[in-house]
Amino acid sequence: MIGLISATAAGAAARDRLAAAWPDRTRVYDGPVGDAVRRAFAECEQLVCFLATGAVVRLVAPLLSDKASDPGVVCVDEAGRFAVALVGGHAGGANELAGEVGESLGAVPVVTTATDAVGIPGLDTLGLPVEGDVAGVTRALLDGEPVTLDAEVAWPLPPVPFDGRGAWTVRLTDRDVEPGDREVLLRPPSLVVGVGASKGAPVDEVLDVIEGALRDAGLSARSVAELATVDAKRAEPGILGAAERLGVPVVTYSAGELAAVAVPNPSEAPLAAVGTPSVAEAAALVGGGELLVPKRKSAGVPATATCAVVRRPARGRLAVVGLGPGARDLLTPRARAELRRASVLVGLDQYVDQIRDLLRPGTRVLESGLGAEEERARTAVAEARCGHAVALIGSGDAGVYAMASPALAEASDDIDVIGVPGVTAALAAAAILGAPLGHDHVSISLSDLHTPWEVIERRVRAAAEADLVVTFYNPRSRGRDWQLPKALAILAGHREPATPVGVVRNASRPDGTARVTTLALLDPATVDMMTVVTVGNTATRDIAGRMVTPRGYRWQEEPK
């Protein structure tokens, strides 16, 4: 919950706007400001104070105890111009909250945390448990000192400027080791513990066998991602209690799924009880991985619990990102976030140049020229399979004549794939032209490099006969100068010469141009590969120089 505190009418107005925007996340604290801050500090995870920063500093200073547990505090000035992350930037989430408040109220977020200011992700913000000299290693990164990444376990981290030869070290490990001098340990959620339990197995016995297995194998409990078991045990109190104490979820599988998993130690007892010859080992191994601890029994007499531990393979992350038509303000917030999250960026060189300034220090860039689309797709998937966080970029929407389809043709279910939509060229051009896509429409690429012309021609003819508005991508290049005239001639057989046609080049960019002409007057020689051509249907009109295709819907009387 976010506590909201204000002292003046202006502050209360901004406070109430935020409360209305986030009704389920916020609570307004009225009364004397000092009392309100103290109550909110004790009861909420975060605070937004519509007060001067000096006043808030004096009010919260006596309340601060531990940066790991103190609420994050954001200050908003009386005019609502700035949202200042004051306390708990990382651990308390104040930096992120300042950005959210700024977006909601139209304020400028002010973040002074050093790592955020220079674009380096804080080691305590990577979503992994962290131990060791966090402050020292972070300072070394900020000072540009060499910091080594010792990745004992592959995991898709965001970009951090490691260089492999430093006196400072970040070790990515699931082993139960203590951090050394000048070292930080990051604990990836790489371990799955399979658990079997008799009805009524005590929580302590289930927990003891798990902790003993981890301890004997030299593994850290902080890297346990989940407890896995059979569906029949999904409500077993001993398993649920052990998971709660470890702070991990319980994942269950059907007996049939577990019976299909080959295990080294099958048994007749679970087969008779729940329908599978293995619970602990099979549940841990369902998703593949390395069996680090074979099935072991608890110490009770008789034993009421079993467990097995598997190190699951790291799942790389491939984000296929649409950059939009080129204008920076048409790049979506989600696309920006994925660009900053990726440790590896793969893309066409000219598209990389568009967003290079948005990348975080340490991002590895793999760029290539025109014509290497399939190679880029293979490269991106291969990098993700190595356990990296990868962004594969394309213009417009990555799923429209861009990189999503070749990438997904290469990818299998061993990596996570995230699609990030972008503003397509057709939509960017349509917004400039007016409303040409107001009714049914189709996009057709006139490039016959990947599609036989016979197929393209058949599609153009079908669109002409169906009276669809048509947007032509890749309409004309130096080596392909006859396809657009041919396509226009097909449309002309079904539409009047005065049919409006929109021609937009470099939509949304500073050097962009746009004009509305007609099917009879369009000169194909004025069109190139940077142009989108939109041909109206029989209802499309030129109204005040804008292309408009009416929706054409009419209310119909209900049948009597």
GROMACS .gro file of N, CA and C in nm, residues 115-265:
model
  453
  115THR      N    1   2.370   0.463  -0.963
  115THR     CA    2   2.360   0.364  -1.070
  115THR      C    3   2.251   0.401  -1.169
  116ASP      N    4   2.137   0.448  -1.119
  116ASP     CA    5   2.029   0.488  -1.209
  116ASP      C    6   2.069   0.609  -1.291
  117ALA      N    7   2.143   0.700  -1.231
  117ALA     CA    8   2.181   0.822  -1.301
  117ALA      C    9   2.270   0.794  -1.422
  118VAL      N   10   2.357   0.692  -1.411
  118VAL     CA   11   2.448   0.662  -1.523
  118VAL      C   12   2.402   0.543  -1.605
  119GLY      N   13   2.285   0.485  -1.571
  119GLY     CA   14   2.230   0.378  -1.652
  119GLY      C   15   2.281   0.239  -1.621
  120ILE      N   16   2.349   0.222  -1.506
  120ILE     CA   17   2.394   0.089  -1.466
  120ILE      C   18   2.294   0.031  -1.368
  121PRO      N   19   2.240  -0.089  -1.393
  121PRO     CA   20   2.144  -0.145  -1.298
  121PRO      C   21   2.211  -0.174  -1.164
  122GLY      N   22   2.146  -0.137  -1.055
  122GLY     CA   23   2.199  -0.169  -0.924
  122GLY      C   24   2.202  -0.320  -0.902
  123LEU      N   25   2.306  -0.368  -0.836
  123LEU     CA   26   2.317  -0.512  -0.812
  123LEU      C   27   2.202  -0.563  -0.725
  124ASP      N   28   2.142  -0.474  -0.648
  124ASP     CA   29   2.029  -0.513  -0.565
  124ASP      C   30   1.895  -0.494  -0.635
  125THR      N   31   1.898  -0.465  -0.766
  125THR     CA   32   1.774  -0.448  -0.842
  125THR      C   33   1.760  -0.553  -0.952
  126LEU      N   34   1.844  -0.654  -0.952
  126LEU     CA   35   1.843  -0.753  -1.060
  126LEU      C   36   1.739  -0.861  -1.040
  127GLY      N   37   1.665  -0.856  -0.930
  127GLY     CA   38   1.564  -0.956  -0.903
  127GLY      C   39   1.619  -1.084  -0.845
  128LEU      N   40   1.745  -1.084  -0.803
  128LEU     CA   41   1.808  -1.203  -0.745
  128LEU      C   42   1.855  -1.171  -0.604
  129PRO      N   43   1.849  -1.268  -0.511
  129PRO     CA   44   1.910  -1.246  -0.380
  129PRO      C   45   2.057  -1.211  -0.396
  130VAL      N   46   2.103  -1.117  -0.315
  130VAL     CA   47   2.239  -1.066  -0.329
  130VAL      C   48   2.307  -1.065  -0.193
  131GLU      N   49   2.435  -1.101  -0.190
  131GLU     CA   50   2.512  -1.104  -0.067
  131GLU      C   51   2.650  -1.046  -0.094
  132GLY      N   52   2.715  -0.997   0.011
  132GLY     CA   53   2.852  -0.953  -0.003
  132GLY      C   54   2.868  -0.804  -0.009
  133ASP      N   55   2.978  -0.759  -0.067
  133ASP     CA   56   3.017  -0.618  -0.069
  133ASP      C   57   2.946  -0.545  -0.183
  134VAL      N   58   2.814  -0.529  -0.168
  134VAL     CA   59   2.735  -0.464  -0.274
  134VAL      C   60   2.781  -0.321  -0.295
  135ALA      N   61   2.804  -0.249  -0.186
  135ALA     CA   62   2.843  -0.108  -0.199
  135ALA      C   63   2.979  -0.096  -0.266
  136GLY      N   64   3.074  -0.181  -0.228
  136GLY     CA   65   3.208  -0.171  -0.285
  136GLY      C   66   3.213  -0.206  -0.432
  137VAL      N   67   3.145  -0.315  -0.470
  137VAL     CA   68   3.145  -0.356  -0.610
  137VAL      C   69   3.069  -0.254  -0.695
  138THR      N   70   2.959  -0.202  -0.640
  138THR     CA   71   2.883  -0.099  -0.714
  138THR      C   72   2.968   0.025  -0.735
  139ARG      N   73   3.042   0.065  -0.633
  139ARG     CA   74   3.129   0.182  -0.647
  139ARG      C   75   3.236   0.157  -0.753
  140ALA      N   76   3.289   0.034  -0.758
  140ALA     CA   77   3.388   0.001  -0.860
  140ALA      C   78   3.328   0.013  -0.999
  141LEU      N   79   3.205  -0.035  -1.017
  141LEU     CA   80   3.138  -0.022  -1.147
  141LEU      C   81   3.120   0.124  -1.184
  142LEU      N   82   3.080   0.205  -1.087
  142LEU     CA   83   3.057   0.347  -1.114
  142LEU      C   84   3.187   0.419  -1.147
  143ASP      N   85   3.296   0.376  -1.083
  143ASP     CA   86   3.426   0.439  -1.106
  143ASP      C   87   3.496   0.387  -1.231
  144GLY      N   88   3.432   0.292  -1.300
  144GLY     CA   89   3.492   0.237  -1.421
  144GLY      C   90   3.604   0.139  -1.394
  145GLU      N   91   3.614   0.088  -1.271
  145GLU     CA   92   3.715  -0.012  -1.241
  145GLU      C   93   3.674  -0.147  -1.299
  146PRO      N   94   3.771  -0.232  -1.336
  146PRO     CA   95   3.736  -0.363  -1.391
  146PRO      C   96   3.665  -0.450  -1.287
  147VAL      N   97   3.552  -0.505  -1.326
  147VAL     CA   98   3.475  -0.596  -1.240
  147VAL      C   99   3.452  -0.724  -1.318
  148THR      N  100   3.486  -0.837  -1.256
  148THR     CA  101   3.474  -0.967  -1.322
  148THR      C  102   3.338  -1.029  -1.293
  149LEU      N  103   3.276  -1.086  -1.395
  149LEU     CA  104   3.156  -1.169  -1.376
  149LEU      C  105   3.199  -1.314  -1.380
  150ASP      N  106   3.181  -1.383  -1.268
  150ASP     CA  107   3.210  -1.526  -1.258
  150ASP      C  108   3.077  -1.599  -1.257
  151ALA      N  109   3.032  -1.641  -1.376
  151ALA     CA  110   2.900  -1.702  -1.389
  151ALA      C  111   2.913  -1.854  -1.382
  152GLU      N  112   2.897  -1.907  -1.261
  152GLU     CA  113   2.899  -2.053  -1.246
  152GLU      C  114   2.772  -2.115  -1.302
  153VAL      N  115   2.666  -2.037  -1.306
  153VAL     CA  116   2.538  -2.080  -1.360
  153VAL      C  117   2.495  -1.976  -1.463
  154ALA      N  118   2.458  -2.019  -1.583
  154ALA     CA  119   2.410  -1.925  -1.684
  154ALA      C  120   2.274  -1.871  -1.642
  155TRP      N  121   2.256  -1.739  -1.657
  155TRP     CA  122   2.127  -1.680  -1.623
  155TRP      C  123   2.112  -1.550  -1.699
  156PRO      N  124   1.991  -1.517  -1.748
  156PRO     CA  125   1.973  -1.397  -1.831
  156PRO      C  126   1.974  -1.268  -1.749
  157LEU      N  127   2.093  -1.215  -1.724
  157LEU     CA  128   2.108  -1.089  -1.651
  157LEU      C  129   2.092  -0.970  -1.746
  158PRO      N  130   2.048  -0.855  -1.692
  158PRO     CA  131   2.052  -0.733  -1.774
  158PRO      C  132   2.195  -0.688  -1.793
  159PRO      N  133   2.219  -0.589  -1.878
  159PRO     CA  134   2.358  -0.550  -1.907
  159PRO      C  135   2.425  -0.483  -1.787
  160VAL      N  136   2.541  -0.530  -1.752
  160VAL     CA  137   2.626  -0.469  -1.651
  160VAL      C  138   2.766  -0.465  -1.711
  161PRO      N  139   2.838  -0.353  -1.697
  161PRO     CA  140   2.968  -0.341  -1.765
  161PRO      C  141   3.080  -0.422  -1.697
  162PHE      N  142   3.071  -0.555  -1.707
  162PHE     CA  143   3.179  -0.642  -1.661
  162PHE      C  144   3.286  -0.651  -1.771
  163ASP      N  145   3.411  -0.671  -1.731
  163ASP     CA  146   3.512  -0.687  -1.836
  163ASP      C  147   3.601  -0.809  -1.816
  164GLY      N  148   3.583  -0.885  -1.707
  164GLY     CA  149   3.648  -1.014  -1.698
  164GLY      C  150   3.786  -1.017  -1.638
  165ARG      N  151   3.843  -0.903  -1.590
  165ARG     CA  152   3.979  -0.908  -1.541
  165ARG      C  153   3.996  -0.830  -1.411
  166GLY      N  154   3.892  -0.800  -1.341
  166GLY     CA  155   3.902  -0.706  -1.230
  166GLY      C  156   3.936  -0.767  -1.096
  167ALA      N  157   3.974  -0.679  -1.001
  167ALA     CA  158   3.997  -0.719  -0.864
  167ALA      C  159   3.865  -0.734  -0.790
  168TRP      N  160   3.758  -0.678  -0.846
  168TRP     CA  161   3.624  -0.691  -0.789
  168TRP      C  162   3.549  -0.799  -0.867
  169THR      N  163   3.463  -0.872  -0.799
  169THR     CA  164   3.397  -0.987  -0.863
  169THR      C  165   3.249  -0.991  -0.829
  170VAL      N  166   3.169  -1.024  -0.929
  170VAL     CA  167   3.029  -1.061  -0.908
  170VAL      C  168   3.019  -1.208  -0.947
  171ARG      N  169   2.983  -1.291  -0.849
  171ARG     CA  170   2.975  -1.435  -0.875
  171ARG      C  171   2.829  -1.478  -0.878
  172LEU      N  172   2.789  -1.535  -0.990
  172LEU     CA  173   2.654  -1.588  -1.008
  172LEU      C  174   2.658  -1.736  -0.974
  173THR      N  175   2.605  -1.774  -0.858
  173THR     CA  176   2.623  -1.911  -0.812
  173THR      C  177   2.505  -1.957  -0.727
  174ASP      N  178   2.475  -2.086  -0.735
  174ASP     CA  179   2.375  -2.145  -0.646
  174ASP      C  180   2.440  -2.231  -0.539
  175ARG      N  181   2.574  -2.226  -0.529
  175ARG     CA  182   2.644  -2.304  -0.427
  175ARG      C  183   2.642  -2.230  -0.293
  176ASP      N  184   2.646  -2.307  -0.185
  176ASP     CA  185   2.641  -2.251  -0.051
  176ASP      C  186   2.780  -2.207  -0.009
  177VAL      N  187   2.821  -2.090  -0.057
  177VAL     CA  188   2.953  -2.036  -0.027
  177VAL      C  189   2.937  -1.896   0.032
  178GLU      N  190   3.040  -1.852   0.102
  178GLU     CA  191   3.042  -1.717   0.158
  178GLU      C  192   3.112  -1.623   0.059
  179PRO      N  193   3.065  -1.499   0.049
  179PRO     CA  194   3.134  -1.404  -0.040
  179PRO      C  195   3.272  -1.369   0.014
  180GLY      N  196   3.368  -1.359  -0.078
  180GLY     CA  197   3.501  -1.318  -0.039
  180GLY      C  198   3.514  -1.167  -0.036
  181ASP      N  199   3.635  -1.119  -0.010
  181ASP     CA  200   3.660  -0.976  -0.014
  181ASP      C  201   3.637  -0.924  -0.155
  182ARG      N  202   3.580  -0.805  -0.163
  182ARG     CA  203   3.554  -0.741  -0.292
  182ARG      C  204   3.468  -0.828  -0.383
  183GLU      N  205   3.374  -0.900  -0.323
  183GLU     CA  206   3.293  -0.993  -0.402
  183GLU      C  207   3.146  -0.980  -0.364
  184VAL      N  208   3.062  -0.995  -0.466
  184VAL     CA  209   2.917  -1.002  -0.448
  184VAL      C  210   2.869  -1.136  -0.502
  185LEU      N  211   2.779  -1.201  -0.428
  185LEU     CA  212   2.717  -1.324  -0.476
  185LEU      C  213   2.575  -1.294  -0.521
  186LEU      N  214   2.542  -1.336  -0.640
  186LEU     CA  215   2.404  -1.332  -0.690
  186LEU      C  216   2.352  -1.474  -0.694
  187ARG      N  217   2.231  -1.495  -0.640
  187ARG     CA  218   2.174  -1.628  -0.630
  187ARG      C  219   2.063  -1.647  -0.735
  188PRO      N  220   2.092  -1.712  -0.846
  188PRO     CA  221   1.986  -1.736  -0.946
  188PRO      C  222   1.889  -1.843  -0.896
  189PRO      N  223   1.762  -1.836  -0.933
  189PRO     CA  224   1.664  -1.938  -0.893
  189PRO      C  225   1.677  -2.063  -0.980
  190SER      N  226   1.788  -2.131  -0.964
  190SER     CA  227   1.824  -2.241  -1.054
  190SER      C  228   1.792  -2.379  -1.002
  191LEU      N  229   1.748  -2.391  -0.876
  191LEU     CA  230   1.726  -2.522  -0.815
  191LEU      C  231   1.578  -2.553  -0.801
  192VAL      N  232   1.540  -2.673  -0.838
  192VAL     CA  233   1.405  -2.724  -0.817
  192VAL      C  234   1.415  -2.841  -0.722
  193VAL      N  235   1.336  -2.836  -0.616
  193VAL     CA  236   1.334  -2.945  -0.519
  193VAL      C  237   1.205  -3.024  -0.537
  194GLY      N  238   1.219  -3.149  -0.577
  194GLY     CA  239   1.104  -3.238  -0.585
  194GLY      C  240   1.077  -3.296  -0.448
  195VAL      N  241   0.949  -3.302  -0.409
  195VAL     CA  242   0.913  -3.347  -0.275
  195VAL      C  243   0.800  -3.448  -0.282
  196GLY      N  244   0.816  -3.555  -0.206
  196GLY     CA  245   0.709  -3.651  -0.183
  196GLY      C  246   0.680  -3.656  -0.034
  197ALA      N  247   0.557  -3.680   0.006
  197ALA     CA  248   0.523  -3.682   0.148
  197ALA      C  249   0.404  -3.773   0.172
  198SER      N  250   0.410  -3.845   0.282
  198SER     CA  251   0.295  -3.923   0.326
  198SER      C  252   0.189  -3.830   0.381
  199LYS      N  253   0.066  -3.877   0.386
  199LYS     CA  254  -0.042  -3.795   0.440
  199LYS      C  255  -0.010  -3.760   0.585
  200GLY      N  256  -0.018  -3.630   0.615
  200GLY     CA  257   0.008  -3.584   0.750
  200GLY      C  258   0.154  -3.568   0.786
  201ALA      N  259   0.244  -3.574   0.688
  201ALA     CA  260   0.387  -3.556   0.716
  201ALA      C  261   0.410  -3.421   0.784
  202PRO      N  262   0.484  -3.416   0.896
  202PRO     CA  263   0.505  -3.289   0.967
  202PRO      C  264   0.586  -3.191   0.882
  203VAL      N  265   0.556  -3.064   0.899
  203VAL     CA  266   0.630  -2.960   0.827
  203VAL      C  267   0.778  -2.969   0.858
  204ASP      N  268   0.813  -2.986   0.985
  204ASP     CA  269   0.953  -2.988   1.024
  204ASP      C  270   1.027  -3.103   0.957
  205GLU      N  271   0.962  -3.218   0.941
  205GLU     CA  272   1.030  -3.331   0.879
  205GLU      C  273   1.051  -3.305   0.729
  206VAL      N  274   0.951  -3.247   0.664
  206VAL     CA  275   0.967  -3.213   0.521
  206VAL      C  276   1.078  -3.110   0.504
  207LEU      N  277   1.078  -3.008   0.589
  207LEU     CA  278   1.179  -2.903   0.578
  207LEU      C  279   1.318  -2.957   0.610
  208ASP      N  280   1.327  -3.045   0.709
  208ASP     CA  281   1.458  -3.100   0.747
  208ASP      C  282   1.521  -3.179   0.634
  209VAL      N  283   1.442  -3.260   0.564
  209VAL     CA  284   1.500  -3.341   0.457
  209VAL      C  285   1.545  -3.252   0.340
  210ILE      N  286   1.469  -3.144   0.315
  210ILE     CA  287   1.508  -3.051   0.208
  210ILE      C  288   1.636  -2.978   0.245
  211GLU      N  289   1.638  -2.921   0.364
  211GLU     CA  290   1.756  -2.844   0.406
  211GLU      C  291   1.879  -2.933   0.419
  212GLY      N  292   1.860  -3.058   0.464
  212GLY     CA  293   1.973  -3.150   0.473
  212GLY      C  294   2.028  -3.185   0.336
  213ALA      N  295   1.939  -3.205   0.239
  213ALA     CA  296   1.983  -3.237   0.103
  213ALA      C  297   2.063  -3.121   0.044
  214LEU      N  298   2.014  -3.000   0.064
  214LEU     CA  299   2.085  -2.882   0.012
  214LEU      C  300   2.220  -2.866   0.082
  215ARG      N  301   2.220  -2.880   0.212
  215ARG     CA  302   2.344  -2.861   0.288
  215ARG      C  303   2.450  -2.963   0.248
  216ASP      N  304   2.411  -3.091   0.239
  216ASP     CA  305   2.507  -3.196   0.206
  216ASP      C  306   2.562  -3.181   0.065
  217ALA      N  307   2.480  -3.123  -0.025
  217ALA     CA  308   2.526  -3.103  -0.163
  217ALA      C  309   2.597  -2.969  -0.181
  218GLY      N  310   2.606  -2.890  -0.075
  218GLY     CA  311   2.672  -2.760  -0.084
  218GLY      C  312   2.595  -2.660  -0.166
  219LEU      N  313   2.462  -2.663  -0.158
  219LEU     CA  314   2.376  -2.576  -0.237
  219LEU      C  315   2.306  -2.475  -0.148
  220SER      N  316   2.279  -2.357  -0.202
  220SER     CA  317   2.217  -2.250  -0.127
  220SER      C  318   2.065  -2.258  -0.134
  221ALA      N  319   2.001  -2.249  -0.019
  221ALA     CA  320   1.855  -2.248  -0.016
  221ALA      C  321   1.800  -2.123  -0.084
  222ARG      N  322   1.881  -2.018  -0.097
  222ARG     CA  323   1.835  -1.895  -0.160
  222ARG      C  324   1.821  -1.910  -0.312
  223SER      N  325   1.872  -2.021  -0.367
  223SER     CA  326   1.858  -2.045  -0.511
  223SER      C  327   1.746  -2.144  -0.543
  224VAL      N  328   1.670  -2.185  -0.441
  224VAL     CA  329   1.557  -2.273  -0.467
  224VAL      C  330   1.445  -2.192  -0.530
  225ALA      N  331   1.402  -2.234  -0.647
  225ALA     CA  332   1.296  -2.162  -0.719
  225ALA      C  333   1.158  -2.209  -0.680
  226GLU      N  334   1.144  -2.340  -0.652
  226GLU     CA  335   1.011  -2.395  -0.626
  226GLU      C  336   1.023  -2.534  -0.566
  227LEU      N  337   0.918  -2.577  -0.498
  227LEU     CA  338   0.901  -2.717  -0.461
  227LEU      C  339   0.804  -2.778  -0.561
  228ALA      N  340   0.835  -2.898  -0.608
  228ALA     CA  341   0.752  -2.964  -0.709
  228ALA      C  342   0.705  -3.099  -0.654
  229THR      N  343   0.581  -3.131  -0.682
  229THR     CA  344   0.526  -3.258  -0.634
  229THR      C  345   0.412  -3.302  -0.724
  230VAL      N  346   0.345  -3.410  -0.685
  230VAL     CA  347   0.235  -3.465  -0.764
  230VAL      C  348   0.105  -3.394  -0.727
  231ASP      N  349   0.010  -3.389  -0.822
  231ASP     CA  350  -0.117  -3.320  -0.799
  231ASP      C  351  -0.187  -3.367  -0.672
  232ALA      N  352  -0.177  -3.495  -0.644
  232ALA     CA  353  -0.247  -3.550  -0.528
  232ALA      C  354  -0.198  -3.490  -0.397
  233LYS      N  355  -0.080  -3.428  -0.398
  233LYS     CA  356  -0.023  -3.370  -0.277
  233LYS      C  357  -0.027  -3.217  -0.279
  234ARG      N  358  -0.107  -3.159  -0.367
  234ARG     CA  359  -0.108  -3.013  -0.381
  234ARG      C  360  -0.154  -2.943  -0.253
  235ALA      N  361  -0.234  -3.013  -0.168
  235ALA     CA  362  -0.284  -2.950  -0.045
  235ALA      C  363  -0.221  -3.010   0.080
  236GLU      N  364  -0.114  -3.088   0.063
  236GLU     CA  365  -0.051  -3.152   0.179
  236GLU      C  366   0.011  -3.045   0.269
  237PRO      N  367  -0.036  -3.033   0.396
  237PRO     CA  368   0.012  -2.925   0.484
  237PRO      C  369   0.162  -2.923   0.505
  238GLY      N  370   0.225  -3.039   0.514
  238GLY     CA  371   0.369  -3.042   0.536
  238GLY      C  372   0.446  -2.981   0.421
  239ILE      N  373   0.404  -3.008   0.298
  239ILE     CA  374   0.471  -2.952   0.180
  239ILE      C  375   0.443  -2.803   0.170
  240LEU      N  376   0.318  -2.763   0.191
  240LEU     CA  377   0.284  -2.621   0.183
  240LEU      C  378   0.356  -2.541   0.290
  241GLY      N  379   0.366  -2.599   0.410
  241GLY     CA  380   0.435  -2.528   0.517
  241GLY      C  381   0.583  -2.513   0.491
  242ALA      N  382   0.646  -2.617   0.436
  242ALA     CA  383   0.788  -2.608   0.403
  242ALA      C  384   0.812  -2.503   0.296
  243ALA      N  385   0.725  -2.500   0.196
  243ALA     CA  386   0.739  -2.400   0.090
  243ALA      C  387   0.724  -2.258   0.145
  244GLU      N  388   0.629  -2.240   0.237
  244GLU     CA  389   0.610  -2.107   0.297
  244GLU      C  390   0.734  -2.064   0.373
  245ARG      N  391   0.795  -2.154   0.446
  245ARG     CA  392   0.915  -2.118   0.523
  245ARG      C  393   1.033  -2.088   0.431
  246LEU      N  394   1.039  -2.157   0.319
  246LEU     CA  395   1.147  -2.130   0.223
  246LEU      C  396   1.117  -2.009   0.135
  247GLY      N  397   0.990  -1.965   0.134
  247GLY     CA  398   0.951  -1.849   0.053
  247GLY      C  399   0.943  -1.880  -0.095
  248VAL      N  400   0.899  -2.003  -0.129
  248VAL     CA  401   0.890  -2.043  -0.270
  248VAL      C  402   0.753  -2.102  -0.298
  249PRO      N  403   0.710  -2.105  -0.425
  249PRO     CA  404   0.581  -2.165  -0.459
  249PRO      C  405   0.588  -2.317  -0.467
  250VAL      N  406   0.471  -2.379  -0.465
  250VAL     CA  407   0.459  -2.523  -0.488
  250VAL      C  408   0.401  -2.543  -0.628
  251VAL      N  409   0.469  -2.623  -0.710
  251VAL     CA  410   0.424  -2.655  -0.846
  251VAL      C  411   0.389  -2.803  -0.850
  252THR      N  412   0.275  -2.836  -0.909
  252THR     CA  413   0.234  -2.977  -0.911
  252THR      C  414   0.214  -3.027  -1.053
  253TYR      N  415   0.228  -3.159  -1.068
  253TYR     CA  416   0.212  -3.226  -1.198
  253TYR      C  417   0.123  -3.348  -1.179
  254SER      N  418   0.057  -3.388  -1.288
  254SER     CA  419  -0.027  -3.507  -1.281
  254SER      C  420   0.059  -3.632  -1.268
  255ALA      N  421  -0.001  -3.738  -1.217
  255ALA     CA  422   0.071  -3.865  -1.204
  255ALA      C  423   0.117  -3.914  -1.340
  256GLY      N  424   0.036  -3.891  -1.443
  256GLY     CA  425   0.076  -3.933  -1.577
  256GLY      C  426   0.199  -3.861  -1.626
  257GLU      N  427   0.207  -3.729  -1.601
  257GLU     CA  428   0.326  -3.652  -1.641
  257GLU      C  429   0.450  -3.704  -1.569
  258LEU      N  430   0.438  -3.734  -1.440
  258LEU     CA  431   0.553  -3.780  -1.364
  258LEU      C  432   0.593  -3.922  -1.405
  259ALA      N  433   0.495  -4.005  -1.436
  259ALA     CA  434   0.526  -4.143  -1.475
  259ALA      C  435   0.605  -4.149  -1.605
  260ALA      N  436   0.593  -4.044  -1.688
  260ALA     CA  437   0.663  -4.042  -1.816
  260ALA      C  438   0.808  -3.997  -1.804
  261VAL      N  439   0.850  -3.955  -1.684
  261VAL     CA  440   0.987  -3.906  -1.663
  261VAL      C  441   1.076  -4.021  -1.618
  262ALA      N  442   1.185  -4.042  -1.690
  262ALA     CA  443   1.281  -4.147  -1.652
  262ALA      C  444   1.359  -4.102  -1.529
  263VAL      N  445   1.363  -4.188  -1.426
  263VAL     CA  446   1.432  -4.155  -1.301
  263VAL      C  447   1.523  -4.270  -1.261
  264PRO      N  448   1.628  -4.242  -1.181
  264PRO     CA  449   1.719  -4.350  -1.141
  264PRO      C  450   1.666  -4.437  -1.029
  265ASN      N  451   1.566  -4.388  -0.953
  265ASN     CA  452   1.522  -4.464  -0.836
  265ASN      C  453   1.370  -4.476  -0.829
   0.00000   0.00000   0.00000
